Amino acid sequence: MSKTPSPRIFSGIAPSGVPTLGNYLGALRNWVQLQAGHDCLYCIVDQHAITNFQDPAELREKTRIMAAILIACGIDPEKNILFHQSAVAAHARLAWIFNCITRVGWLNRMTQFKDKAGKDREAVSSGLYVYPNLMAADVHAYHATLVPVGDDQRQHIELANDIAEKFNHDYGVKFFPRIETLIPPEAARIMSLRDATKKMSKSDPSDQSRINLNDSADTIALKIRRAKTDSEPLPETIAELKDRPEAINLLGIYAAVTGTTPAASLMQFAGSGFGPFKEKLAEALVAHLSPITAQAQRLLADQSYIDSTLQSGARRAAAIADPIVDEAERIIGFLPRQ
Ligand code: AMP
Ligand code: TRP
């Protein structure tokens, strides 16, 4: 298997909403840390976003907000490559090839498609169905070998490896390398503030279910005050929280933003009701997030900076991906482009 000399990192996030506290604690924070010591490509996957209808003006706005927030979180667009997917044609070119490699049976096993399509399987876009092929193309277009993602994306990465293996086998080459997933060590999974059995999601219809990374301090405090809880006081040990998912979620958030463990945080609030705890939680969240939201606001005030940053990222991304996808096309028998 051909290996790139130093592992290249690729990850993507869809501009289907404003990134949430869940995205931040589960993914973006990790993306920022990975910049030390790796070449990273971070992609705003607008082509993935349109697998569900997006209002065009809103899509433009959400793409810019996403870019501003990623930079405000600490993604360095000079050192690494930050860009929007649609600006690099190599993704769509390679995705088409992968559409012709992937077997329909493989796609039928994708649990995320089943979840997202629900009972409406006949009515969803065919883009949603082949979404994992585009995701595989995102990574393989750069010969990237390390992909930080949440646990829910593991199956898609396995599929990307199956696609690479079949391509290599069918054409008798060792062209696409194996990909490893990088699931963050304390893989924070932040749940909805309204229903702690559901993931906090930027596309949840209820805005009260999440903290957006552009919420004001007042909004954050209000959402935390209104977050669903039970009426019992907080116990002394995590074990006693077994059937209290809302409490576990809020404690997890508190621990993550204050840099402690849920167990240590619990000691601090044992015996008290949720009122005082929620107050401290809101304070801690605001302290942690307000520098990010303020910086994102400043960046967004200069739309041309955001657009030109993404465009220059896209040019640098294309310089890596174009020759790789040219070579994939040569391998399968397409005549040269020029
Ligand atoms: P998505 O919002 O589904 O586009 O996901 C973008 C990234 O954020 C992925 O790596 C997800 O695993 C991660 N992520 C999304 N929601 C959460 C959550 N509630 N808790 C932890 N990580 C999340
Ligand atoms: N499907 C990923 C998600 O929903 C986003 C994504 C698209 C991605 N392309 C990618 C992640 C390539 C990692 C690598 O979270």
PDB file of C-alpha atoms and ligand atoms in Angstrom, residues 13-14 22-23 26-27 149-150 152 188-190 199-200 202, ligand 1:
ATOM      1  CA  ILE A  13     -18.041  19.666   8.646  1.00  0.00           C
ATOM      2  CA  ALA A  14     -21.293  20.502   6.876  1.00  0.00           C
ATOM      3  CA  GLY A  22     -21.400  19.563  20.615  1.00  0.00           C
ATOM      4  CA  ASN A  23     -19.374  20.193  17.447  1.00  0.00           C
ATOM      5  CA  GLY A  26     -16.623  16.642  20.122  1.00  0.00           C
ATOM      6  CA  ALA A  27     -14.688  17.768  17.059  1.00  0.00           C
ATOM      7  CA  VAL A 149     -14.377  12.223  13.260  1.00  0.00           C
ATOM      8  CA  GLY A 150     -17.027  11.321  15.766  1.00  0.00           C
ATOM      9  CA  ASP A 152     -21.007   8.079  14.138  1.00  0.00           C
ATOM     10  CA  ALA A 188     -17.303  13.984  24.280  1.00  0.00           C
ATOM     11  CA  ARG A 189     -20.827  13.267  23.121  1.00  0.00           C
ATOM     12  CA  ILE A 190     -22.949  16.250  24.034  1.00  0.00           C
ATOM     13  CA  LYS A 199     -27.364  14.235  20.206  1.00  0.00           C
ATOM     14  CA  MET A 200     -27.077  18.026  20.350  1.00  0.00           C
ATOM     15  CA  LYS A 202     -27.013  22.036  14.548  1.00  0.00           C
TER      16      LYS A 202
HETATM   17  P1  AMP B   1     -22.129  17.229  12.161  1.00  0.00           P
HETATM   18  O1  AMP B   1     -22.657  18.323  13.044  1.00  0.00           O
HETATM   19  O2  AMP B   1     -22.982  15.991  12.224  1.00  0.00           O
HETATM   20  O3  AMP B   1     -21.815  17.722  10.769  1.00  0.00           O
HETATM   21  O4  AMP B   1     -20.736  16.755  12.774  1.00  0.00           O
HETATM   22  C1  AMP B   1     -19.504  17.443  12.657  1.00  0.00           C
HETATM   23  C2  AMP B   1     -18.535  16.878  13.696  1.00  0.00           C
HETATM   24  O5  AMP B   1     -18.964  17.206  15.025  1.00  0.00           O
HETATM   25  C3  AMP B   1     -18.421  15.338  13.669  1.00  0.00           C
HETATM   26  O6  AMP B   1     -17.064  14.955  13.902  1.00  0.00           O
HETATM   27  C4  AMP B   1     -19.318  14.880  14.792  1.00  0.00           C
HETATM   28  O7  AMP B   1     -18.948  13.655  15.337  1.00  0.00           O
HETATM   29  C5  AMP B   1     -19.149  16.006  15.816  1.00  0.00           C
HETATM   30  N1  AMP B   1     -20.390  16.191  16.602  1.00  0.00           N
HETATM   31  C6  AMP B   1     -21.596  16.592  16.116  1.00  0.00           C
HETATM   32  N2  AMP B   1     -22.520  16.675  17.110  1.00  0.00           N
HETATM   33  C7  AMP B   1     -21.881  16.300  18.250  1.00  0.00           C
HETATM   34  C8  AMP B   1     -22.300  16.169  19.622  1.00  0.00           C
HETATM   35  N3  AMP B   1     -23.552  16.453  20.010  1.00  0.00           N
HETATM   36  N4  AMP B   1     -21.389  15.765  20.536  1.00  0.00           N
HETATM   37  C9  AMP B   1     -20.116  15.477  20.148  1.00  0.00           C
HETATM   38  N5  AMP B   1     -19.663  15.587  18.884  1.00  0.00           N
HETATM   39  C10 AMP B   1     -20.520  15.986  17.931  1.00  0.00           C
END
